[in-house]
Amino acid sequence: MRIDRDTFEEIIRTLTQNKSRSLLTAFGVFWGIFMLIMLLGGGNGFKAMMYSNFDGFATNSCFAYSQRTTIPYKGFRKGRWWDLTTDDLENIKKNIPEIEHISAMNATWNSSPVYKDKKFNDGNIKGVLANYHYIEDADLIYGRFINEIDIRECRKVCVIGKNVYNAFFEKGTDPCGERIKVNSIYYTIIGVDVRESNISINGSSSDAITIPLTTMQKAYNQGNELGIICFTSKPGHKISEIEDKVKQIIYSSHQIAPTDPDALGLLNAEEMFSIVDNLFIGIDILLWLVGLGTLLAGIIGVSNIMMVTVKERTVEIGIRRAIGAQPKDIMQQILAESLILTLIAGMFGICAGVGILNIFDSTQVDDFGRSYGFQTTFGVAVGVCILIAALGAVAGLAPALRAMKIKPVEAMREE
């Protein structure tokens, strides 16, 4: 649809002559677009805040831990305690190719680390392997994580959590190289992990002093015992496909009945994340429905008011037809009026929505100044622009078809 300069000026003049009606119509579209942008941006921020509760955890992970047996087997009575071992970890790694990463963790609680004259009373010690970051990714602001050399040489090094850091050091201070005492053992700080999650695996990560697993096994005489074996699945495989294989390998090594349902606890994070993902899919659909409903109400208002405008301009349209205007010219002008009105109102709605979201986003930050992302993506903004144009054309279609059918004789009769 091409619009020459004279037609464009006439459209602007027509819209200007009906200021109150044009403003009322534009406000309906503006409000619809504004609400759609606010809902989508707010939904993104809310989703980010919710996902921050699971911050750092692999979505395809599983955690295995020993529990009491519930079935007697090969002379062992039910209710027997048993422990996972490093042999279990190696057997699983060798015999289940669907596993991508496998690691382990031991933990102790009620530790009170000390730094100079300061004491932190709520600490917990976690011993992990170097590849544990594939399961629970660290968010390091200083230093590094445990590596293979630390594991091999049983180094007395540690990565401290956010609360431990805040208790011992001023904000902005790099603590790497400093030494803290935990249970009469001195550890050199090599990193600070500020990841904060509501999922607590062997204690809160914010209160944790993470050390090499081999160091912990020696320091606390744990031998080859493991508290948790954790693993992730390869792409294309689900954790639910691997769980039974893991049970079979561990049960056969520890003389546990193959049918015992509770001797090995399995926390399937993949199922948990799947539930959350499905919840947010539903929320996204609801937000789009509410936003589009508000927008369609504004577009219907545009169509109705354009219909009234066409009726009031029957004489004008009839005269234009009488002096040679083609039906397509009349239709083009009405469509252009509707399109320009909705585009202008829509652009203001997008700008207002993005601006307010940006202001709100700057106030919703974590302890380290990082925002949660209360914003829409550029792709969504482009999509909304295309949607505005399409709906503007649809809104003007019925009035344009009516205007196109007006004949000079009917216009004279109307006069």
Tab-separated table of C-alpha atoms in Angstrom:
chain	number	residue	atom	x	y	z
A	1	MET	CA	0.000	0.000	0.000
A	2	ARG	CA	1.565	3.253	-1.199
A	3	ILE	CA	0.577	6.633	0.232
A	4	ASP	CA	1.495	9.845	-1.559
A	5	ARG	CA	2.219	13.081	0.272
A	6	ASP	CA	-1.211	14.658	-0.350
A	7	THR	CA	-2.998	11.570	0.961
A	8	PHE	CA	-0.767	11.482	4.022
A	9	GLU	CA	-1.422	15.151	4.787
A	10	GLU	CA	-5.148	14.566	4.390
A	11	ILE	CA	-4.985	11.633	6.804
A	12	ILE	CA	-3.159	13.723	9.417
A	13	ARG	CA	-5.647	16.544	8.915
A	14	THR	CA	-8.575	14.169	9.393
A	15	LEU	CA	-7.103	12.751	12.570
A	16	THR	CA	-6.328	16.237	13.878
A	17	GLN	CA	-9.865	17.482	13.210
A	18	ASN	CA	-11.234	14.736	15.464
A	19	LYS	CA	-8.746	15.202	18.308
A	20	SER	CA	-10.867	13.867	21.162
A	21	ARG	CA	-11.974	10.820	19.209
A	22	SER	CA	-8.459	10.122	17.902
A	23	LEU	CA	-6.963	10.484	21.392
A	24	LEU	CA	-9.573	8.159	22.884
A	25	THR	CA	-8.901	5.578	20.186
A	26	ALA	CA	-5.136	5.937	20.502
A	27	PHE	CA	-5.326	5.549	24.281
A	28	GLY	CA	-7.060	2.183	23.914
A	29	VAL	CA	-4.261	0.896	21.686
A	30	PHE	CA	-1.582	2.527	23.849
A	31	TRP	CA	-2.951	0.895	26.977
A	32	GLY	CA	-3.214	-2.507	25.309
A	33	ILE	CA	0.402	-2.435	24.083
A	34	PHE	CA	1.625	-0.968	27.381
A	35	MET	CA	-0.052	-3.753	29.362
A	36	LEU	CA	1.279	-6.433	26.998
A	37	ILE	CA	4.871	-5.154	27.348
A	38	MET	CA	4.542	-4.798	31.130
A	39	LEU	CA	3.127	-8.301	31.511
A	40	LEU	CA	5.808	-9.897	29.343
A	41	GLY	CA	8.657	-7.954	30.984
A	42	GLY	CA	7.276	-8.589	34.455
A	43	GLY	CA	6.885	-12.273	33.620
A	44	ASN	CA	10.536	-12.469	32.534
A	45	GLY	CA	11.709	-10.824	35.747
A	46	PHE	CA	9.493	-13.003	37.929
A	47	LYS	CA	10.768	-16.081	36.100
A	48	ALA	CA	14.381	-14.988	36.671
A	49	MET	CA	13.703	-14.426	40.378
A	50	MET	CA	12.149	-17.880	40.675
A	51	TYR	CA	14.990	-19.552	38.784
A	52	SER	CA	17.487	-17.796	41.053
A	53	ASN	CA	16.213	-20.159	43.760
A	54	PHE	CA	17.796	-22.981	41.740
A	55	ASP	CA	20.791	-20.909	40.711
A	56	GLY	CA	23.754	-22.935	39.522
A	57	PHE	CA	22.203	-26.405	39.582
A	58	ALA	CA	22.374	-28.554	36.456
A	59	THR	CA	18.830	-29.109	35.219
A	60	ASN	CA	19.649	-32.709	34.242
A	61	SER	CA	21.228	-33.787	37.532
A	62	CYS	CA	20.486	-36.434	40.128
A	63	PHE	CA	21.751	-36.944	43.694
A	64	ALA	CA	22.097	-40.441	45.197
A	65	TYR	CA	22.517	-41.094	48.938
A	66	SER	CA	22.322	-44.125	51.220
A	67	GLN	CA	19.364	-44.891	53.493
A	68	ARG	CA	18.365	-47.789	55.711
A	69	THR	CA	17.426	-51.012	53.954
A	70	THR	CA	13.759	-52.014	54.153
A	71	ILE	CA	13.987	-55.625	52.994
A	72	PRO	CA	16.090	-58.452	54.560
A	73	TYR	CA	18.564	-59.953	52.087
A	74	LYS	CA	21.236	-62.677	52.164
A	75	GLY	CA	21.313	-62.933	55.923
A	76	PHE	CA	21.178	-59.165	56.530
A	77	ARG	CA	18.199	-57.882	58.476
A	78	LYS	CA	16.173	-54.904	57.295
A	79	GLY	CA	16.972	-51.507	58.788
A	80	ARG	CA	20.707	-51.917	58.100
A	81	TRP	CA	22.796	-48.781	57.602
A	82	TRP	CA	25.351	-48.778	54.788
A	83	ASP	CA	27.548	-46.182	53.012
A	84	LEU	CA	28.333	-45.217	49.453
A	85	THR	CA	31.996	-45.509	48.518
A	86	THR	CA	34.429	-44.297	45.883
A	87	ASP	CA	34.202	-47.813	44.340
A	88	ASP	CA	30.513	-47.162	43.664
A	89	LEU	CA	31.397	-43.941	41.895
A	90	GLU	CA	33.963	-45.695	39.692
A	91	ASN	CA	31.608	-48.594	38.889
A	92	ILE	CA	28.828	-46.224	37.838
A	93	LYS	CA	31.239	-44.205	35.720
A	94	LYS	CA	32.479	-47.357	33.903
A	95	ASN	CA	29.150	-49.127	33.377
A	96	ILE	CA	26.653	-46.383	32.530
A	97	PRO	CA	27.674	-44.568	29.320
A	98	GLU	CA	24.543	-42.373	29.432
A	99	ILE	CA	26.109	-40.410	32.305
A	100	GLU	CA	27.989	-37.281	31.205
A	101	HIS	CA	29.476	-36.059	34.501
A	102	ILE	CA	29.681	-37.837	37.842
A	103	SER	CA	31.028	-36.412	41.094
A	104	ALA	CA	30.683	-36.751	44.851
A	105	MET	CA	30.329	-34.771	48.058
A	106	ASN	CA	30.852	-35.283	51.778
A	107	ALA	CA	29.774	-32.794	54.425
A	108	THR	CA	29.884	-31.949	58.108
A	109	TRP	CA	27.773	-29.399	59.956
A	110	ASN	CA	28.062	-27.117	62.986
A	111	SER	CA	31.557	-25.975	62.083
A	112	SER	CA	32.674	-22.575	63.321
A	113	PRO	CA	35.412	-21.151	61.089
A	114	VAL	CA	37.668	-18.510	62.609
A	115	TYR	CA	39.572	-15.700	60.890
A	116	LYS	CA	41.821	-13.635	63.196
A	117	ASP	CA	39.460	-12.438	65.945
A	118	LYS	CA	36.263	-13.120	63.993
A	119	LYS	CA	34.119	-16.241	64.217
A	120	PHE	CA	31.291	-17.540	62.012
A	121	ASN	CA	28.958	-19.836	63.938
A	122	ASP	CA	26.799	-21.313	61.170
A	123	GLY	CA	29.401	-22.797	58.850
A	124	ASN	CA	29.331	-26.190	57.152
A	125	ILE	CA	32.194	-27.986	55.420
A	126	LYS	CA	31.723	-29.577	52.023
A	127	GLY	CA	34.270	-31.869	50.449
A	128	VAL	CA	33.897	-32.115	46.660
A	129	LEU	CA	35.738	-33.365	43.601
A	130	ALA	CA	37.115	-30.945	41.022
A	131	ASN	CA	34.347	-31.711	38.516
A	132	TYR	CA	31.562	-30.921	40.992
A	133	HIS	CA	31.050	-27.569	39.275
A	134	TYR	CA	29.269	-29.477	36.478
A	135	ILE	CA	26.578	-30.359	39.034
A	136	GLU	CA	26.407	-27.156	41.060
A	137	ASP	CA	28.128	-24.324	39.252
A	138	ALA	CA	29.997	-21.835	41.422
A	139	ASP	CA	29.504	-18.079	40.951
A	140	LEU	CA	32.999	-16.874	41.775
A	141	ILE	CA	33.736	-13.196	42.346
A	142	TYR	CA	37.299	-13.881	43.505
A	143	GLY	CA	39.772	-16.659	42.828
A	144	ARG	CA	39.043	-20.127	41.479
A	145	PHE	CA	37.314	-23.400	42.326
A	146	ILE	CA	38.854	-26.676	43.542
A	147	ASN	CA	40.964	-28.275	40.789
A	148	GLU	CA	42.476	-31.712	40.084
A	149	ILE	CA	45.833	-30.816	41.649
A	150	ASP	CA	44.080	-29.865	44.902
A	151	ILE	CA	42.355	-33.261	44.863
A	152	ARG	CA	45.476	-35.258	44.003
A	153	GLU	CA	47.738	-33.563	46.566
A	154	CYS	CA	45.038	-33.299	49.293
A	155	ARG	CA	45.712	-29.580	49.607
A	156	LYS	CA	44.351	-27.613	52.548
A	157	VAL	CA	42.559	-24.996	50.448
A	158	CYS	CA	38.971	-23.801	50.479
A	159	VAL	CA	36.321	-21.806	48.633
A	160	ILE	CA	34.102	-19.810	51.000
A	161	GLY	CA	30.425	-18.932	50.616
A	162	LYS	CA	28.868	-15.482	50.601
A	163	ASN	CA	27.874	-15.391	54.273
A	164	VAL	CA	31.315	-16.578	55.368
A	165	TYR	CA	32.924	-13.871	53.222
A	166	ASN	CA	30.644	-11.145	54.625
A	167	ALA	CA	31.376	-12.262	58.195
A	168	PHE	CA	35.157	-12.063	57.795
A	169	PHE	CA	35.910	-9.440	55.143
A	170	GLU	CA	34.844	-5.978	54.050
A	171	LYS	CA	32.929	-5.789	50.767
A	172	GLY	CA	35.346	-5.395	47.860
A	173	THR	CA	38.233	-7.110	49.659
A	174	ASP	CA	39.928	-9.989	47.819
A	175	PRO	CA	40.463	-12.690	50.498
A	176	CYS	CA	42.438	-15.116	48.310
A	177	GLY	CA	45.623	-16.166	50.084
A	178	GLU	CA	44.194	-15.519	53.569
A	179	ARG	CA	43.915	-18.447	55.983
A	180	ILE	CA	40.933	-19.469	58.098
A	181	LYS	CA	40.817	-22.097	60.824
A	182	VAL	CA	38.125	-24.759	60.763
A	183	ASN	CA	38.063	-27.456	63.448
A	184	SER	CA	41.716	-26.801	64.345
A	185	ILE	CA	42.842	-27.053	60.683
A	186	TYR	CA	44.025	-24.043	58.707
A	187	TYR	CA	42.827	-23.689	55.098
A	188	THR	CA	44.024	-21.172	52.520
A	189	ILE	CA	41.192	-19.336	50.761
A	190	ILE	CA	41.409	-19.749	46.981
A	191	GLY	CA	37.973	-18.430	45.951
A	192	VAL	CA	34.678	-16.796	46.966
A	193	ASP	CA	31.417	-18.327	45.723
A	194	VAL	CA	28.455	-15.936	46.005
A	195	ARG	CA	25.916	-18.292	44.466
A	196	GLU	CA	22.763	-18.336	46.518
A	197	SER	CA	20.141	-21.020	46.073
A	198	ASN	CA	17.136	-22.252	48.007
A	199	ILE	CA	18.111	-25.803	47.093
A	200	SER	CA	20.288	-27.020	49.921
A	201	ILE	CA	22.491	-30.040	49.157
A	202	ASN	CA	24.297	-30.926	52.394
A	203	GLY	CA	23.819	-27.417	53.742
A	204	SER	CA	23.524	-23.930	52.332
A	205	SER	CA	26.147	-22.896	49.778
A	206	SER	CA	26.203	-19.403	51.335
A	207	ASP	CA	27.436	-20.846	54.643
A	208	ALA	CA	29.792	-23.400	53.109
A	209	ILE	CA	33.553	-23.833	53.302
A	210	THR	CA	34.253	-26.053	50.285
A	211	ILE	CA	37.435	-28.126	50.411
A	212	PRO	CA	38.893	-30.985	48.290
A	213	LEU	CA	37.081	-34.276	48.954
A	214	THR	CA	40.360	-36.159	49.475
A	215	THR	CA	41.439	-33.617	52.083
A	216	MET	CA	38.164	-34.055	53.933
A	217	GLN	CA	38.347	-37.865	53.854
A	218	LYS	CA	41.792	-37.737	55.469
A	219	ALA	CA	41.047	-34.957	57.953
A	220	TYR	CA	37.893	-36.648	59.260
A	221	ASN	CA	38.991	-40.302	58.888
A	222	GLN	CA	36.224	-41.040	56.380
A	223	GLY	CA	38.261	-43.519	54.362
A	224	ASN	CA	36.607	-44.055	50.982
A	225	GLU	CA	33.087	-43.295	52.207
A	226	LEU	CA	30.918	-40.859	50.249
A	227	GLY	CA	27.882	-38.954	51.438
A	228	ILE	CA	26.404	-38.191	48.009
A	229	ILE	CA	27.098	-39.361	44.480
A	230	CYS	CA	25.780	-36.883	41.915
A	231	PHE	CA	25.645	-37.153	38.152
A	232	THR	CA	24.198	-35.591	35.013
A	233	SER	CA	22.863	-37.289	31.894
A	234	LYS	CA	24.164	-36.873	28.382
A	235	PRO	CA	22.037	-34.928	25.853
A	236	GLY	CA	19.218	-37.101	24.563
A	237	HIS	CA	18.975	-39.154	27.765
A	238	LYS	CA	16.757	-38.622	30.793
A	239	ILE	CA	17.713	-39.152	34.413
A	240	SER	CA	14.702	-41.448	34.839
A	241	GLU	CA	16.323	-43.811	32.299
A	242	ILE	CA	19.508	-44.003	34.397
A	243	GLU	CA	18.122	-44.311	37.935
A	244	ASP	CA	17.393	-48.050	37.798
A	245	LYS	CA	20.868	-48.802	36.376
A	246	VAL	CA	22.497	-46.836	39.195
A	247	LYS	CA	20.443	-48.776	41.759
A	248	GLN	CA	21.374	-52.137	40.270
A	249	ILE	CA	25.109	-51.396	40.367
A	250	ILE	CA	25.059	-50.055	43.938
A	251	TYR	CA	22.706	-52.732	45.306
A	252	SER	CA	24.847	-55.559	43.941
A	253	SER	CA	27.976	-54.090	45.561
A	254	HIS	CA	26.393	-53.710	49.021
A	255	GLN	CA	24.290	-56.886	49.280
A	256	ILE	CA	20.987	-55.014	49.124
A	257	ALA	CA	17.775	-56.622	47.838
A	258	PRO	CA	17.200	-55.606	44.195
A	259	THR	CA	13.544	-54.891	45.021
A	260	ASP	CA	14.307	-52.608	47.987
A	261	PRO	CA	12.565	-49.316	47.087
A	262	ASP	CA	14.131	-47.084	49.739
A	263	ALA	CA	17.682	-48.236	50.461
A	264	LEU	CA	19.047	-45.713	47.976
A	265	GLY	CA	17.605	-42.204	47.950
A	266	LEU	CA	17.496	-40.467	44.567
A	267	LEU	CA	16.757	-36.767	44.192
A	268	ASN	CA	15.888	-36.259	40.523
A	269	ALA	CA	16.456	-32.546	39.861
A	270	GLU	CA	15.385	-33.044	36.239
A	271	GLU	CA	11.809	-33.825	37.328
A	272	MET	CA	11.772	-30.811	39.641
A	273	PHE	CA	12.961	-28.467	36.895
A	274	SER	CA	10.448	-29.991	34.479
A	275	ILE	CA	7.604	-29.101	36.867
A	276	VAL	CA	8.877	-25.530	37.163
A	277	ASP	CA	9.303	-25.227	33.382
A	278	ASN	CA	5.747	-26.449	32.788
A	279	LEU	CA	4.485	-23.973	35.380
A	280	PHE	CA	6.168	-21.075	33.594
A	281	ILE	CA	4.888	-22.221	30.206
A	282	GLY	CA	1.388	-21.929	31.661
A	283	ILE	CA	2.183	-18.520	33.146
A	284	ASP	CA	3.580	-17.301	29.799
A	285	ILE	CA	0.436	-18.439	27.987
A	286	LEU	CA	-1.734	-16.692	30.579
A	287	LEU	CA	0.280	-13.456	30.300
A	288	TRP	CA	-0.006	-13.487	26.497
A	289	LEU	CA	-3.756	-14.136	26.690
A	290	VAL	CA	-4.332	-11.283	29.144
A	291	GLY	CA	-2.068	-8.904	27.201
A	292	LEU	CA	-3.557	-9.774	23.808
A	293	GLY	CA	-7.060	-9.531	25.262
A	294	THR	CA	-6.351	-5.991	26.442
A	295	LEU	CA	-4.813	-5.124	23.084
A	296	LEU	CA	-7.727	-6.584	21.114
A	297	ALA	CA	-10.144	-4.508	23.193
A	298	GLY	CA	-8.243	-1.414	22.068
A	299	ILE	CA	-8.211	-2.579	18.423
A	300	ILE	CA	-11.963	-3.229	18.507
A	301	GLY	CA	-12.347	0.322	19.778
A	302	VAL	CA	-10.306	1.561	16.811
A	303	SER	CA	-12.533	-0.352	14.401
A	304	ASN	CA	-15.746	0.942	15.985
A	305	ILE	CA	-14.620	4.559	16.017
A	306	MET	CA	-13.357	4.310	12.435
A	307	MET	CA	-16.777	2.948	11.491
A	308	VAL	CA	-18.437	5.985	13.104
A	309	THR	CA	-15.961	8.249	11.314
A	310	VAL	CA	-16.804	6.690	7.946
A	311	LYS	CA	-20.509	7.189	8.593
A	312	GLU	CA	-19.954	10.867	9.454
A	313	ARG	CA	-17.848	11.326	6.322
A	314	THR	CA	-20.375	9.747	3.960
A	315	VAL	CA	-20.934	13.025	2.084
A	316	GLU	CA	-17.199	13.718	1.806
A	317	ILE	CA	-16.522	10.205	0.498
A	318	GLY	CA	-19.444	10.463	-1.937
A	319	ILE	CA	-18.097	13.735	-3.320
A	320	ARG	CA	-14.652	12.216	-3.779
A	321	ARG	CA	-16.231	9.331	-5.658
A	322	ALA	CA	-18.197	11.774	-7.808
A	323	ILE	CA	-15.082	13.658	-8.883
A	324	GLY	CA	-13.243	10.503	-9.894
A	325	ALA	CA	-11.800	8.801	-6.814
A	326	GLN	CA	-11.545	5.039	-7.218
A	327	PRO	CA	-12.922	2.642	-4.543
A	328	LYS	CA	-9.410	1.400	-3.882
A	329	ASP	CA	-8.302	4.993	-3.130
A	330	ILE	CA	-11.042	5.366	-0.524
A	331	MET	CA	-10.197	1.984	0.982
A	332	GLN	CA	-6.504	2.825	1.047
A	333	GLN	CA	-7.082	6.065	2.927
A	334	ILE	CA	-9.252	4.482	5.632
A	335	LEU	CA	-6.786	1.627	6.094
A	336	ALA	CA	-3.917	4.115	6.279
A	337	GLU	CA	-5.737	6.181	8.925
A	338	SER	CA	-6.285	3.098	11.058
A	339	LEU	CA	-2.717	1.883	10.540
A	340	ILE	CA	-1.073	5.214	11.359
A	341	LEU	CA	-3.230	5.702	14.449
A	342	THR	CA	-2.460	2.261	15.844
A	343	LEU	CA	1.248	2.453	14.995
A	344	ILE	CA	1.734	5.823	16.689
A	345	ALA	CA	-0.214	4.738	19.784
A	346	GLY	CA	1.532	1.362	19.789
A	347	MET	CA	5.024	2.861	19.593
A	348	PHE	CA	4.248	5.138	22.519
A	349	GLY	CA	2.952	2.090	24.414
A	350	ILE	CA	6.154	0.133	23.724
A	351	CYS	CA	8.372	3.062	24.754
A	352	ALA	CA	6.396	3.680	27.934
A	353	GLY	CA	6.378	-0.014	28.869
A	354	VAL	CA	10.090	-0.496	28.230
A	355	GLY	CA	10.914	2.724	30.097
A	356	ILE	CA	8.965	1.805	33.222
A	357	LEU	CA	10.336	-1.737	33.159
A	358	ASN	CA	13.852	-0.331	32.916
A	359	ILE	CA	13.267	1.889	35.967
A	360	PHE	CA	11.780	-1.023	37.914
A	361	ASP	CA	14.575	-3.365	36.815
A	362	SER	CA	17.229	-0.992	38.132
A	363	THR	CA	15.676	-1.193	41.620
A	364	GLN	CA	15.390	-4.997	41.712
A	365	VAL	CA	18.985	-6.142	42.143
A	366	ASP	CA	20.808	-8.728	44.224
A	367	ASP	CA	23.507	-8.032	46.796
A	368	PHE	CA	26.095	-7.554	44.060
A	369	GLY	CA	24.088	-5.123	41.917
A	370	ARG	CA	22.933	-7.631	39.279
A	371	SER	CA	19.395	-7.148	37.970
A	372	TYR	CA	16.870	-9.929	37.491
A	373	GLY	CA	15.898	-8.887	33.950
A	374	PHE	CA	12.481	-7.225	34.168
A	375	GLN	CA	12.614	-6.497	30.445
A	376	THR	CA	11.358	-7.769	27.115
A	377	THR	CA	13.727	-8.987	24.443
A	378	PHE	CA	14.385	-7.114	21.203
A	379	GLY	CA	12.719	-9.945	19.296
A	380	VAL	CA	9.520	-9.555	21.327
A	381	ALA	CA	9.509	-5.784	20.687
A	382	VAL	CA	9.868	-6.370	16.928
A	383	GLY	CA	7.132	-9.007	17.065
A	384	VAL	CA	4.819	-6.595	18.891
A	385	CYS	CA	5.489	-3.931	16.240
A	386	ILE	CA	4.500	-6.372	13.489
A	387	LEU	CA	1.440	-7.342	15.520
A	388	ILE	CA	0.429	-3.685	15.857
A	389	ALA	CA	0.679	-3.173	12.103
A	390	ALA	CA	-1.336	-6.312	11.371
A	391	LEU	CA	-4.064	-5.490	13.894
A	392	GLY	CA	-4.182	-1.878	12.701
A	393	ALA	CA	-4.867	-3.092	9.166
A	394	VAL	CA	-7.497	-5.544	10.421
A	395	ALA	CA	-9.157	-2.833	12.526
A	396	GLY	CA	-9.508	-0.579	9.477
A	397	LEU	CA	-10.644	-3.307	7.094
A	398	ALA	CA	-14.390	-3.288	7.925
A	399	PRO	CA	-14.664	0.542	7.897
A	400	ALA	CA	-12.637	0.627	4.669
A	401	LEU	CA	-14.925	-1.895	2.974
A	402	ARG	CA	-17.956	0.122	4.046
A	403	ALA	CA	-16.408	3.344	2.780
A	404	MET	CA	-15.536	1.704	-0.541
A	405	LYS	CA	-19.204	0.794	-1.103
A	406	ILE	CA	-20.476	4.352	-0.642
A	407	LYS	CA	-21.897	5.720	-3.895
A	408	PRO	CA	-22.326	9.402	-4.835
A	409	VAL	CA	-26.130	9.026	-5.011
A	410	GLU	CA	-26.281	7.664	-1.467
A	411	ALA	CA	-24.055	10.491	-0.280
A	412	MET	CA	-26.391	13.109	-1.832
A	413	ARG	CA	-29.345	11.402	-0.183
A	414	GLU	CA	-27.520	11.520	3.137
A	415	GLU	CA	-26.945	15.264	2.646
